[in-house]
Every structure is written in structure tokens, then in C-alpha cells.
Coordinates of C-alpha atoms and ligand atoms in Angstrom, one line a residue:
X106 CA 138.1 137.6 28.3
X107 CA 139.1 140.9 26.7
X108 CA 136.5 141.5 24.0
X109 CA 137.6 142.9 20.8
X110 CA 135.2 143.5 18.0
X111 CA 137.8 142.8 15.4
X112 CA 138.2 139.3 16.7
X113 CA 134.9 138.5 14.9
X114 CA 135.8 140.1 11.7
X115 CA 136.8 138.1 8.7
X116 CA 139.4 139.5 6.4
X117 CA 137.3 138.4 3.5
X118 CA 134.4 140.5 4.6
X119 CA 136.4 143.3 3.0
X120 CA 136.4 141.9 -0.4
X121 CA 133.3 139.9 -1.3
X122 CA 131.2 138.5 1.5
X123 CA 128.2 137.7 -0.6
X124 CA 130.2 135.8 -3.1
X125 CA 132.2 134.1 -0.4
X126 CA 129.0 132.8 1.3
X127 CA 127.7 131.7 -2.1
X128 CA 130.9 130.0 -3.0
X129 CA 131.0 128.2 0.3
X130 CA 127.4 127.0 0.0
X131 CA 127.9 125.9 -3.6
X132 CA 131.2 124.3 -2.9
X133 CA 130.5 122.4 0.2
X134 CA 126.8 121.8 0.2
X135 CA 125.9 121.3 -3.4
X136 CA 128.6 121.5 -6.0
X137 CA 130.5 118.7 -4.5
X138 CA 127.4 116.6 -4.1
X139 CA 128.1 114.4 -7.1
X140 CA 131.7 113.3 -6.3
X141 CA 130.8 113.1 -2.6
X142 CA 127.9 110.8 -3.2
X143 CA 130.3 108.4 -4.9
X144 CA 133.3 108.8 -2.6
X145 CA 131.6 109.2 0.8
X146 CA 130.7 105.5 1.4
X147 CA 134.3 104.5 0.7
X148 CA 135.6 106.9 3.3
X149 CA 133.0 106.5 6.0
X150 CA 134.8 105.3 9.1
X151 CA 137.7 107.7 8.5
X152 CA 135.8 110.5 10.2
X153 CA 137.3 112.1 13.3
X154 CA 135.3 111.5 16.5
X155 CA 133.2 114.0 18.4
X156 CA 133.7 114.4 22.2
X157 CA 132.0 112.0 24.5
X158 CA 130.2 112.6 27.9
X159 CA 129.8 116.3 27.2
X160 CA 128.2 118.4 30.0
X161 CA 125.1 120.3 28.8
X162 CA 123.5 122.1 31.7
X163 CA 119.8 122.5 31.0
X164 CA 118.3 125.9 30.8
X165 CA 115.1 127.4 29.5
X166 CA 113.6 130.7 28.3
X167 CA 112.9 133.5 30.8
X168 CA 109.8 132.6 32.7
X169 CA 108.2 136.0 33.4
X170 CA 108.7 138.2 30.3
X171 CA 105.8 140.4 31.2
X172 CA 108.0 142.0 33.9
X173 CA 110.7 143.3 31.5
X174 CA 110.7 146.6 29.8
X175 CA 110.1 144.9 26.4
X176 CA 107.2 143.0 27.9
X177 CA 105.7 146.2 29.2
X178 CA 106.2 147.8 25.9
X179 CA 104.3 145.0 24.2
X180 CA 101.5 145.3 26.7
X181 CA 101.2 149.0 26.1
X182 CA 101.1 148.6 22.4
X183 CA 98.3 146.0 22.5
X184 CA 95.1 147.6 21.2
X185 CA 92.0 147.0 23.3
X186 CA 90.4 145.2 20.4
X187 CA 93.2 142.7 20.0
X188 CA 92.2 139.1 20.9
X189 CA 93.8 137.9 24.1
X190 CA 96.2 135.4 22.4
X191 CA 97.0 137.6 19.5
X192 CA 100.6 138.5 18.9
X193 CA 102.1 141.4 17.0
X194 CA 104.0 141.3 13.7
X195 CA 105.9 143.8 11.5
X196 CA 107.4 142.9 8.2
X197 CA 111.2 143.5 7.9
X198 CA 111.8 143.4 4.2
X199 CA 114.6 146.0 4.0
X200 CA 118.2 145.5 5.2
X201 CA 118.1 148.6 7.3
X202 CA 115.1 147.5 9.4
X203 CA 116.4 144.0 9.6
X204 CA 119.6 145.2 11.1
X205 CA 118.3 148.0 13.4
X206 CA 115.6 145.7 14.8
X207 CA 118.1 143.2 15.9
X208 CA 120.3 145.9 17.3
X209 CA 117.3 147.2 19.3
X210 CA 116.5 143.8 20.7
X211 CA 120.1 143.5 21.9
X212 CA 120.1 147.0 23.5
X213 CA 116.7 146.6 25.1
X214 CA 117.0 143.1 26.5
X215 CA 117.1 143.0 30.3
X216 CA 117.1 139.3 31.0
X217 CA 117.9 137.0 28.1
X218 CA 119.0 136.9 24.5
X219 CA 118.6 133.6 22.6
X220 CA 120.1 133.4 19.1
X221 CA 119.7 130.3 16.9
X222 CA 121.3 130.5 13.4
X223 CA 122.4 128.3 10.5
X224 CA 125.2 130.7 9.8
X225 CA 126.9 133.6 11.6
X226 CA 129.7 135.1 9.5
X227 CA 132.5 137.0 11.1
X228 CA 131.8 140.1 9.1
X229 CA 131.9 143.8 10.0
X230 CA 128.1 144.2 10.4
X231 CA 128.1 141.1 12.7
X232 CA 130.9 142.4 14.7
X233 CA 128.9 145.5 15.6
X234 CA 125.9 143.3 16.6
X235 CA 128.1 140.9 18.6
X236 CA 129.7 143.8 20.4
X237 CA 126.2 144.8 21.5
X238 CA 125.6 141.3 22.7
X239 CA 128.8 141.2 24.8
X240 CA 127.7 144.5 26.3
X241 CA 124.3 143.0 27.1
X242 CA 126.0 140.1 28.8
X243 CA 128.1 142.5 30.9
X244 CA 125.0 144.2 32.2
X245 CA 123.7 140.9 33.3
X246 CA 121.7 139.6 30.3
X247 CA 122.0 135.8 30.0
X248 CA 123.0 135.1 26.4
X249 CA 122.6 131.7 24.6
X250 CA 123.9 131.3 21.1
X251 CA 123.1 128.2 19.2
X252 CA 124.8 127.9 15.9
X253 CA 124.8 125.2 13.2
X254 CA 128.4 124.0 12.8
X255 CA 128.6 124.0 9.0
X256 CA 130.0 127.5 8.5
X257 CA 132.1 127.8 11.6
X258 CA 135.3 127.2 9.8
X259 CA 138.2 129.4 8.7
X260 CA 137.8 133.0 9.6
X261 CA 134.2 132.5 10.6
X262 CA 135.4 130.2 13.5
X263 CA 136.1 133.4 15.4
X264 CA 132.4 133.8 16.1
X265 CA 133.0 131.0 18.7
X266 CA 135.0 133.4 20.9
X267 CA 131.6 134.5 22.2
X268 CA 131.5 131.3 24.2
X269 CA 134.4 132.5 26.3
X270 CA 132.7 135.7 27.4
X271 CA 131.1 135.6 30.9
X272 CA 127.3 135.3 30.9
X273 CA 127.4 134.0 27.3
X274 CA 126.9 130.3 26.5
X275 CA 127.4 129.0 23.0
X276 CA 126.6 125.6 21.6
X277 CA 127.2 124.2 18.1
X278 CA 124.5 122.1 16.6
X279 CA 125.4 118.8 14.9
X280 CA 129.1 119.6 14.8
X281 CA 131.5 118.1 12.4
X282 CA 134.7 116.8 14.1
X283 CA 138.1 117.7 12.6
X284 CA 139.9 120.8 11.4
X285 CA 138.3 124.2 11.4
X286 CA 141.4 125.8 10.0
X287 CA 140.4 125.8 6.4
X288 CA 137.7 125.1 3.8
X289 CA 139.8 122.2 2.5
X290 CA 140.0 120.7 6.0
X291 CA 136.3 121.0 6.4
X292 CA 135.8 119.5 2.9
X293 CA 137.7 116.4 4.1
X294 CA 135.4 116.2 7.1
X295 CA 132.4 116.4 4.9
X296 CA 133.8 113.6 2.7
X297 CA 134.3 111.3 5.7
X298 CA 131.1 112.2 7.5
X299 CA 128.9 112.9 4.5
X300 CA 125.4 112.2 6.0
X301 CA 126.0 114.3 9.1
X302 CA 127.3 117.1 6.9
X303 CA 124.2 117.2 4.8
X304 CA 121.7 117.6 7.6
X305 CA 121.9 121.0 9.0
X306 CA 120.0 123.1 11.6
X307 CA 118.8 125.8 9.2
X308 CA 116.7 127.7 11.8
X309 CA 117.1 131.5 12.1
X310 CA 115.8 133.1 15.3
X311 CA 116.7 136.1 17.5
X312 CA 114.7 136.3 20.8
X313 CA 114.9 139.0 23.5
X314 CA 113.5 138.5 27.0
X315 CA 111.2 135.8 25.6
X316 CA 108.8 138.5 24.5
X317 CA 110.1 140.0 21.2
X318 CA 111.9 138.2 18.3
X319 CA 113.1 138.5 14.8
X320 CA 112.8 135.5 12.6
X321 CA 112.8 134.7 8.9
X322 CA 115.3 134.2 6.1
X323 CA 118.4 136.1 7.2
X324 CA 121.5 134.5 8.7
X325 CA 123.9 137.0 10.2
X326 CA 126.6 138.4 7.9
X327 CA 127.2 141.4 5.7
X328 CA 125.5 140.0 2.6
X329 CA 122.2 139.8 4.6
X330 CA 122.3 143.5 5.5
X331 CA 123.2 145.0 2.2
X332 CA 126.7 145.5 3.5
X333 CA 128.8 143.3 1.3
X334 CA 130.6 144.7 -1.7
X335 CA 129.7 142.5 -4.6
X336 CA 126.6 140.5 -3.9
X337 CA 123.8 141.0 -1.4
X338 CA 120.7 139.0 -0.5
X339 CA 117.2 140.3 -1.0
X340 CA 115.6 138.9 2.2
X341 CA 112.7 139.1 4.5
X342 CA 112.2 138.7 8.3
X343 CA 109.4 139.5 10.6
X344 CA 109.6 141.3 14.0
X345 CA 107.3 139.4 16.4
X346 CA 106.0 140.4 19.8
X347 CA 103.7 138.8 22.3
X348 CA 102.6 135.4 23.3
X349 CA 103.7 133.5 20.2
X350 CA 107.3 134.3 21.1
X351 CA 107.0 131.8 24.0
X352 CA 106.4 129.1 21.4
X353 CA 109.5 130.3 19.4
X354 CA 111.5 130.1 22.6
X355 CA 110.2 126.7 23.4
X356 CA 111.5 125.5 20.0
X357 CA 114.8 127.1 20.9
X358 CA 115.0 125.3 24.2
X359 CA 114.3 122.0 22.6
X360 CA 117.4 122.4 20.4
X361 CA 119.5 124.0 23.1
X362 CA 119.0 121.2 25.5
X363 CA 119.3 118.5 22.8
X364 CA 122.2 116.0 22.8
X365 CA 123.1 117.3 19.3
X366 CA 124.1 120.7 20.7
X367 CA 127.7 120.8 21.9
X368 CA 129.1 123.5 24.1
X369 CA 131.9 125.3 22.2
X370 CA 134.4 124.5 24.9
X371 CA 134.0 120.8 24.2
X372 CA 135.0 121.4 20.6
X373 CA 137.7 124.1 20.6
X374 CA 139.8 126.1 23.1
X375 CA 140.2 129.8 23.2
X376 CA 143.9 129.3 22.6
X377 CA 143.2 127.4 19.4
X378 CA 140.9 130.2 18.2
X379 CA 143.6 132.8 18.9
X380 CA 146.1 130.7 16.9
X381 CA 143.6 130.5 14.0
X382 CA 143.1 134.3 14.2
X383 CA 146.8 135.0 14.3
X384 CA 147.2 132.8 11.2
X385 CA 144.5 134.6 9.2
X386 CA 145.7 138.0 10.4
X387 CA 149.2 137.2 9.2
X388 CA 147.9 136.1 5.8
X389 CA 145.9 139.3 5.6
X390 CA 148.8 141.5 6.4
X391 CA 150.8 140.0 3.6
X392 CA 148.0 139.9 1.1
X393 CA 146.3 143.3 1.6
X394 CA 147.4 146.1 -0.5
X395 CA 146.7 149.7 0.6
X396 CA 144.6 150.2 -2.4
X397 CA 142.4 147.2 -1.6
X398 CA 142.0 148.4 2.0
X399 CA 141.0 151.8 0.8
X400 CA 138.3 150.3 -1.4
X401 CA 136.9 148.2 1.3
X402 CA 133.7 150.1 1.9
X403 CA 131.4 152.4 0.1
X404 CA 129.5 155.1 1.9
X405 CA 126.3 153.3 1.2
X406 CA 127.0 150.0 3.0
X407 CA 128.7 151.7 5.9
X408 CA 125.4 153.4 6.7
X409 CA 123.8 150.1 7.7
X410 CA 126.3 149.5 10.5
X411 CA 126.2 153.0 11.8
X412 CA 122.4 153.1 11.9
X413 CA 120.7 153.6 15.3
X414 CA 118.7 150.8 16.8
X415 CA 115.1 150.8 15.7
X416 CA 112.6 152.7 17.9
X417 CA 110.5 149.8 19.1
X418 CA 107.9 152.1 20.5
X419 CA 107.1 153.3 16.9
X420 CA 106.7 149.9 15.2
X421 CA 103.6 149.6 13.0
X422 CA 102.3 146.3 14.4
X423 CA 99.7 144.1 12.9
X424 CA 98.0 142.1 15.6
X425 CA 97.0 138.6 14.6
X426 CA 96.6 135.0 15.7
X427 CA 99.5 132.8 14.8
X428 CA 101.3 129.6 15.4
X429 CA 104.9 128.3 15.3
X430 CA 105.8 125.5 13.0
X431 CA 109.1 123.9 13.9
X432 CA 110.9 120.8 13.0
X433 CA 112.1 118.8 16.0
X434 CA 115.9 118.6 16.5
X435 CA 115.5 114.9 16.2
X436 CA 114.8 115.3 12.5
X437 CA 118.6 115.2 12.3
X438 CA 119.4 111.5 13.1
X439 CA 121.8 110.7 15.8
X440 CA 124.3 108.0 15.2
X441 CA 125.6 107.1 18.7
X442 CA 124.3 105.3 21.7
X443 CA 124.2 108.6 23.5
X444 CA 121.9 110.1 20.9
X445 CA 119.4 107.2 21.1
X446 CA 119.3 107.2 24.9
X447 CA 118.6 111.0 25.0
X448 CA 116.1 110.9 22.2
X449 CA 113.9 108.5 24.1
X450 CA 113.6 111.2 26.7
X451 CA 112.7 113.8 24.0
X452 CA 109.4 112.2 23.2
X453 CA 107.3 115.1 21.9
X454 CA 104.2 115.7 24.0
X455 CA 102.3 117.3 21.1
X456 CA 103.5 115.0 18.3
X457 CA 100.9 113.1 16.4
X458 CA 100.7 109.4 16.5
X459 CA 103.5 107.6 14.7
X460 CA 105.8 110.7 14.6
X461 CA 109.2 109.8 15.9
X462 CA 111.7 112.4 14.6
X463 CA 111.3 115.5 12.5
X464 CA 107.8 116.0 13.7
X465 CA 106.1 119.3 13.9
X466 CA 105.9 121.5 17.0
X467 CA 102.8 123.6 16.9
X468 CA 101.4 125.7 19.7
X469 CA 97.7 125.2 20.0
X470 CA 96.0 127.4 17.5
X471 CA 93.1 129.6 18.7
X472 CA 89.6 128.2 18.1
X473 CA 88.8 131.0 15.8
X474 CA 91.1 129.8 13.1
X475 CA 91.7 126.2 14.1
X476 CA 89.9 125.1 10.9
X477 CA 92.3 127.1 8.7
X478 CA 95.4 125.7 10.5
X479 CA 94.0 122.1 10.6
X480 CA 95.8 120.9 7.5
X481 CA 99.2 121.5 9.0
X482 CA 98.4 119.8 12.3
X483 CA 99.1 116.4 11.0
X484 CA 102.3 117.3 9.0
X485 CA 105.7 115.6 9.7
X486 CA 107.8 118.7 9.0
X487 CA 107.6 122.4 8.3
X488 CA 107.7 121.8 4.6
X489 CA 105.1 119.1 4.8
X490 CA 103.0 121.6 6.8
X491 CA 103.4 124.1 4.0
X492 CA 102.4 121.5 1.4
X493 CA 99.2 120.9 3.5
X494 CA 98.5 124.6 3.3
X495 CA 99.1 124.6 -0.4
X496 CA 96.5 121.8 -0.7
X497 CA 94.1 124.0 1.3
X498 CA 94.4 127.0 -1.0
X499 CA 91.2 128.0 -2.8
X500 CA 92.1 131.0 -4.8
X501 CA 95.6 132.3 -4.7
X502 CA 99.1 131.2 -3.8
X503 CA 102.2 133.3 -3.7
X504 CA 105.4 131.5 -3.1
X505 CA 108.8 133.1 -2.7
X506 CA 111.7 130.7 -2.4
X507 CA 115.3 131.3 -3.4
X508 CA 116.1 127.7 -3.8
X509 CA 113.0 126.1 -5.4
X510 CA 113.4 122.4 -6.0
X511 CA 109.9 121.0 -6.4
X512 CA 110.2 117.3 -5.9
X513 CA 107.3 115.0 -6.7
X514 CA 105.1 116.0 -3.7
X515 CA 105.5 119.8 -4.4
X516 CA 104.7 119.2 -8.1
X517 CA 101.6 117.2 -7.2
X518 CA 100.4 119.8 -4.7
X519 CA 100.8 122.6 -7.3
X520 CA 99.1 120.5 -10.0
X521 CA 96.1 119.9 -7.7
X522 CA 96.0 123.6 -6.8
X523 CA 95.9 124.6 -10.5
X524 CA 93.2 122.0 -11.1
X525 CA 91.1 123.7 -8.5
X526 CA 91.6 127.0 -10.3
X527 CA 94.1 128.5 -7.8
X528 CA 96.4 131.2 -9.2
X529 CA 99.9 130.0 -8.3
X530 CA 102.8 132.5 -8.6
X531 CA 106.4 131.6 -7.7
X532 CA 109.3 134.0 -7.4
X533 CA 112.7 132.4 -7.3
X534 CA 116.2 133.1 -8.4
X535 CA 117.3 133.3 -12.0
X536 CA 120.5 131.3 -12.6
X537 CA 122.4 134.6 -12.6
X538 CA 121.0 135.7 -9.2
X539 CA 121.3 132.3 -7.6
X540 CA 124.3 132.0 -5.2
X541 CA 123.8 128.2 -5.3
X542 CA 123.7 127.6 -9.1
X543 CA 123.5 123.8 -8.8
X544 CA 120.3 124.2 -6.9
X545 CA 119.0 125.9 -10.0
X546 CA 119.2 122.5 -11.8
X547 CA 116.6 121.1 -9.4
X548 CA 114.3 123.9 -10.5
X549 CA 115.2 124.2 -14.2
X550 CA 114.3 120.6 -15.0
X551 CA 110.7 121.1 -13.6
X552 CA 110.2 124.6 -15.2
X553 CA 108.4 123.5 -18.3
X554 CA 106.1 121.2 -16.5
X555 CA 105.3 124.0 -14.0
X556 CA 104.5 126.4 -16.8
X557 CA 102.4 123.8 -18.6
X558 CA 100.2 123.4 -15.5
X559 CA 99.7 127.2 -15.5
X560 CA 102.0 128.1 -12.6
X561 CA 103.3 131.7 -13.2
X562 CA 107.1 131.8 -12.8
X563 CA 109.2 134.8 -12.0
X564 CA 112.9 134.8 -11.7
X565 CA 114.8 137.6 -9.9
X566 CA 117.0 139.8 -12.1
X567 CA 120.5 140.0 -10.8
X568 CA 121.4 143.5 -12.0
X569 CA 122.3 146.3 -9.7
X570 CA 119.3 148.4 -10.8
X571 CA 117.0 146.0 -9.1
X572 CA 118.5 146.7 -5.7
X573 CA 116.8 150.0 -5.1
X574 CA 113.3 148.9 -5.6
X575 CA 110.3 147.8 -3.5
X576 CA 111.6 144.3 -3.1
X577 CA 114.2 145.7 -0.7
X578 CA 112.0 148.2 1.1
X579 CA 110.5 147.4 4.4
X580 CA 107.2 148.3 6.1
X581 CA 108.3 147.8 9.6
X582 CA 109.9 150.0 12.1
X583 CA 111.1 153.6 12.0
X584 CA 114.8 153.6 12.4
X585 CA 115.1 156.5 10.2
X586 CA 117.1 156.7 7.0
X587 CA 116.3 154.9 3.8
X588 CA 115.0 151.5 3.6
X589 CA 116.3 150.6 0.2
X590 CA 119.4 149.1 -1.0
X591 CA 122.7 150.9 -0.4
X592 CA 124.7 151.8 -3.5
X593 CA 123.0 149.9 -6.2
X594 CA 126.4 148.5 -7.2
X595 CA 126.1 144.9 -6.0
X596 CA 124.5 141.8 -7.5
X597 CA 121.1 140.9 -6.1
X598 CA 120.4 137.3 -4.8
X599 CA 117.0 136.3 -3.7
X600 CA 116.9 134.8 -0.2
X601 CA 113.4 135.6 1.2
X602 CA 111.2 132.6 2.2
X603 CA 107.5 133.4 2.1
X604 CA 104.1 131.9 1.3
X605 CA 100.8 133.8 1.2
X606 CA 97.7 131.7 0.9
X607 CA 94.4 133.1 -0.3
X608 CA 95.3 136.5 1.0
X609 CA 94.6 135.4 4.6
X610 CA 97.5 133.2 5.8
X611 CA 101.2 134.1 5.7
X612 CA 104.1 131.8 6.4
X613 CA 107.5 133.4 7.0
X614 CA 110.5 131.3 8.1
X615 CA 113.8 129.7 7.5
X616 CA 112.6 127.1 5.0
X617 CA 113.2 127.0 1.3
X618 CA 110.7 125.2 -0.8
X619 CA 113.1 122.4 -1.7
X620 CA 113.8 118.9 -0.7
X621 CA 116.8 119.8 1.4
X622 CA 114.4 121.8 3.7
X623 CA 111.8 119.0 3.5
X624 CA 114.1 116.0 4.2
X625 CA 117.5 117.1 5.4
X626 CA 117.4 120.3 7.4
X627 CA 115.5 121.5 10.5
X628 CA 113.4 124.6 9.9
X629 CA 111.2 127.0 11.8
X630 CA 108.3 129.1 10.5
X631 CA 105.5 131.4 11.7
X632 CA 102.0 130.9 10.4
X633 CA 100.2 134.2 10.7
X634 CA 96.5 134.5 10.1
X635 CA 95.8 138.0 9.0
X636 CA 94.4 139.6 5.9
X637 CA 96.2 142.9 6.7
X638 CA 99.5 141.1 7.1
X639 CA 98.9 139.0 4.0
X640 CA 98.3 142.2 2.1
X641 CA 101.5 143.8 3.4
X642 CA 103.5 140.7 2.5
X643 CA 102.0 140.5 -0.9
X644 CA 102.5 144.2 -1.6
X645 CA 106.2 143.9 -0.6
X646 CA 106.6 141.3 -3.4
X647 CA 104.2 142.6 -6.0
X648 CA 105.5 146.2 -6.0
X649 CA 108.9 145.1 -7.3
X650 CA 107.9 142.0 -9.3
X651 CA 107.3 143.6 -12.7
X652 CA 110.5 145.7 -12.6
X653 CA 112.8 143.2 -10.9
X654 CA 112.0 139.9 -12.4
X655 CA 111.9 138.0 -15.7
X656 CA 108.6 136.2 -16.2
X657 CA 109.3 132.9 -17.8
X658 CA 106.8 131.6 -20.4
X659 CA 106.6 129.0 -23.1
X660 CA 106.5 130.7 -26.5
X661 CA 104.3 129.5 -29.5
X662 CA 107.3 127.4 -30.7
X663 CA 107.4 125.6 -27.4
X664 CA 110.6 127.4 -26.3
X665 CA 111.2 128.9 -22.9
X666 CA 111.3 132.6 -23.1
X667 CA 112.3 135.1 -20.3
X668 CA 110.1 138.1 -20.8
X669 CA 111.9 141.3 -20.1
X670 CA 110.3 143.8 -17.7
X671 CA 108.3 146.5 -19.6
X672 CA 110.2 149.7 -20.2
X673 CA 113.4 148.1 -19.0
X674 CA 115.1 148.5 -22.3
X675 CA 116.0 144.8 -22.1
X676 CA 115.1 142.2 -24.7
X677 CA 113.3 138.9 -24.1
X678 CA 115.9 136.1 -23.6
X679 CA 115.8 132.6 -24.9
X680 CA 118.6 131.3 -22.6
X681 CA 119.1 131.8 -18.9
X682 CA 119.5 135.6 -18.8
X683 CA 122.7 137.3 -17.6
X684 CA 124.3 133.9 -16.9
X685 CA 127.7 133.2 -18.4
X686 CA 128.2 130.5 -21.0
X687 CA 130.3 128.6 -18.5
X688 CA 127.6 128.6 -15.9
X689 CA 125.0 127.5 -18.3
X690 CA 127.2 124.7 -19.5
X691 CA 127.9 123.6 -16.0
X692 CA 124.1 123.4 -15.4
X693 CA 123.6 121.4 -18.5
X694 CA 126.3 118.9 -17.8
X695 CA 126.0 118.5 -14.0
X696 CA 122.3 119.3 -13.5
X697 CA 120.9 116.0 -14.8
X698 CA 123.2 114.0 -12.4
X699 CA 122.3 115.9 -9.2
X700 CA 119.5 114.3 -7.2
X701 CA 116.7 116.7 -6.2
X702 CA 116.9 115.5 -2.6
X703 CA 120.4 117.0 -2.1
X704 CA 119.9 120.3 -4.0
Ligands
G3P977 O1 121.0 130.3 2.5 P1 120.2 129.5 3.5 O2 120.3 129.9 4.9 O3 118.7 129.3 3.0 O4 120.8 128.0 3.4 C1 120.8 127.3 2.3 C2 121.4 126.0 2.5 O5 121.5 125.3 1.3 C3 120.7 125.1 3.5 O6 121.0 123.8 3.3

């Protein structure tokens, strides 16, 4: 196939990618939850059917990563004092390092690239990345792309063109049958296949040669790399090298070879994708004015795409023991005979007794810290593993979660931690910075109870000024240029997912601390046992916390008050700060009706 980078670009990346993603998430996953809950049972049975008897050739991660240039680079970087099973970690808090590290993995891979994502948006930053991936495939790298199907509609469907490039295989996880031509078409599918639509593969993973990886909170799209015009995510990933990458790959393989993963060719033809593209291009041509085209980029966000790949030889690694926590693909229930047959063959060798689906995959932790990891060994899911870690905290707990919906178990774990005298700090979105405002309802209703038990709550400010600060800087890599935000003109939306326990254990991953991550979605996380890395992760949050967040408290009259940052010139607020009246009203009216488990 003739590859053209523009094939992957969405026209809407030029206006407002961040808002678009937010709107889609709000519209399809949460805002429609209430009518869907009522209507879906009536319409079940009208759902279009998925293809049957699909061929899924089995493949696995590259077996001898130590032979590759990346493998040798890792060996060379390993200090003599590092423990044999220790792996290397570098925090990627800023958009620049997040982008240039992925670019570098693409350019340095010699054997394999494995990408597993909840969402890949057909944006301009992604086009550059995907162009590199196509070039890698051309030089003989085997590429596997596993994408959750939820966002592969409308212009974003063009990402599926990758599947038609030689040496690239692409599968869609838990696909929805039916039209991909529009958001409305997809909404109909969600209505008629509600349960399937709710349960998503939320994993985010980027592995090169089975020896280096980037994993964490970012999906792929402009808003994750500070390259969208209106709204950008504040996010966090970790660059990983060494033996633990094999465990990440083994999680990838278990999803890739699962019966819920459908090769793109079984779902859509190249001709259909071309027709879709022609349709959107025609709409673009008639809609775009010259002025709008001229305003499409600012110099700041263009810099992200033009940046050179990270120099992986200069990465400031922290070497530490670690383990992968991953939900099994079977956490998402299958509904056909085919699924049940296959699942019987998917019996997890390392699952605890009584675990059928959604159980934890954990590579065996080294003896030196087996005790610290013990609480998570029995958990049923990544979020349950995190809860076990919360229960093990003795002194200090730092939680960063964009969508924070503490259902009964999370509330009980926090209460017990506070009773033990643990300092508990939570950073989450304010209503104004939340791209999924309905999710805020699942947090807001627990806010007073959290404060009363002594949990310290911080909510991200959404204003542009916050974008330049430490929350967006990174400690990893040396790709040159600035780490910080681009232009300072866009709205900030928290998207980082991080836990630091007692200054000695860090969890970075795809999971939100909400019931959707606990019950509905599959997730992957890294548990890293390192005081040095804990310090870096804590610093990356603490440095920006006073300036960039509202601290929520209960005032002497029993009212919620949002304390303005010192010297900010802002005043304390007594309603959700920076949020419009309409948004606050929506939250008041719909919030009480929305069940925590779907937020
Ligand atoms: O933005 P993400 O990738 O954390 O996805 C949030 C969705 O609500 C997951 O169900």
C-alpha cells in the first residue's frame, strides 16, 4: 500500500483535538449513561453481529532481545551494583519526553514493535509517529498494533490503514459491530450492545524489541503531547528498560492472541477506509476557511512534532526491582460460544485459586521485596491490587487520578489508612479541568466524607498559566529543547495515573482510581520498588501542587471552600471554580442519578 501520513490525520485535529476527545468520552462513555441504562435492555438483540471463524495467527514477543542494539544499550547502561533482575526506569512527565521517547523506540527498534492502546487518534503528532512505524516495518521490523475499538470511528478510523501495510498486523480489541462512519452510528451501536461498549481495553503500552517500553497514562493523539489547540492533558508515563519488559510483553501477547482481538481485515476493508477518508476530506474542503487553516498551529505545539528522537544513551535511569500488574483480557466477558471455548484454554498459570476472569498477572517479585509486594499477590484486578497497597501504607499515600470515583471499597481503604495515621493526599481534576465532567459527579458526592476523614484533596486548575509549571516538566531523557508546556494558551486537563506509597513504592499505569477501571476496563500498571524513583515521582507532583491546584477544605461554617494558591491573585471559591453555571447545574441535576460503577 502506498503510505501517506495524511491518511492518518483527522481534519478535527486542526481545531480542537483535546475538546474533541473529551466530548467523545463524555458523550459516549458517560454522559449518555443514564438514557442508555434505561434504553439498552429494550434494544439488546438489535446489535449487528461480529464476524465468525476469524483467523488469528498466534505470535509472541521477540525471544532474544539481548541481541538487539536496544538490548545491548540496556546491558551497557546497567551499573555493576544493580541487582540481576533489576530493571531501569525514567519518568516521562513532560509532553516532549513522552513524544521523543516513543519516536526513539520506533527509530531504534530492529526486530519488533508492539503497541497496545485504548485510543489512537488520527492527529498530526500521531501521523508523524505512525510514519516512523511504517518506515520501521519497511526495514523489516515486525509491528503489532492492538487497539481498543471504542474510538476507531469517524476520522479516527483511518488509523486502521496501518493494518494494510506489509509487516504490520493490527487487531481491534472487543470491537463493536456496525457503522464506523460517524459518532451517531457508533452511538446506535452502543445503544444496542451496551454491555460490550462499556467494557474497554484501557491498557497503554509501547514496546520495542521486547527490551524497552513506554507505559503509563497517555493514549496517542495531539492532546497527550501538548499539541492540541484548546485543551491538553497533563500526563505521565515511564520509560522502562530491562527484564520487566518481558512481563509487559507477555501481557501484550495474552491480549493479542485472545479471541477478543479481531484482525482489522475481518472488520473493514481498505476500500471502505478510503471511502470514509474521501467523505471526510470532502467535508473538510467545504468547511475549511483559509483563515481557519492559517490558525491551525501555533509555533509552540509544532515544536513537539519536529523534535528529534530522544537520545536513549543519555537517559538518567533509576535501577530498581519491579513487577507488572495486569488485568487479564478475560476480565471483559465474552458472550459467544467461541469466547467460552477459547477462554477455557486461557487458564492463567499464575492465577490464584478461584480466579476465573479479570485476574492479576504478576511476574514473580524478587525475594528482597516479596514482603512489600505480598498484598497485591492475591488481588483480582489492578485496582484491587492498588487497594491492597493502600491498605499496606504506613505513613504516606500520594494518589494522582484524573477520574477519581471512590466507591465503597476505596472509601473504606482510605478511612482505614487515615485511622492508622497515614497522610493521604489526592490530586484529581477540578470540574473545570475535567474532560469527563460527569465522572466528577462520582467524586463530588464523596468529597465531604473524604475531607472529614482527613484526606487532603487537591483539584487541578484549568487555566493556561498552570501549563508551564513543574507538573508538566519531565525528569527523563535528554531530547533537548524545553520540557514544559508549549504556548500556555490551552486548557489543562489532568490525565496522570500515579500512586506513591510510603516513599518506597510507585505505581504508574493506565488505571484511574475509579470503578470503571476496577470493574469494567482492563488495565496495566508497573509497581516499582525504589525510594529514589518514589522521590522523583513525588517531586514531579509536589513541585507544581501549590501553584497549580485548588486545595479543597471544609470551612468553619461547614461549607466546601476551594483555597486559592498563595500569591496567585485568585480568591478562595465557594462553588466549583472556573466552571460555568451550566456545567455546575448539569452536575447537580444528573450527578445524583449516575451510578458510580459507570462513571
Ligand atoms: O482517558 P483515559 O484513557 O483514562 O480513558 C478514560 C475512559 O473513561 C476509560 O473508560
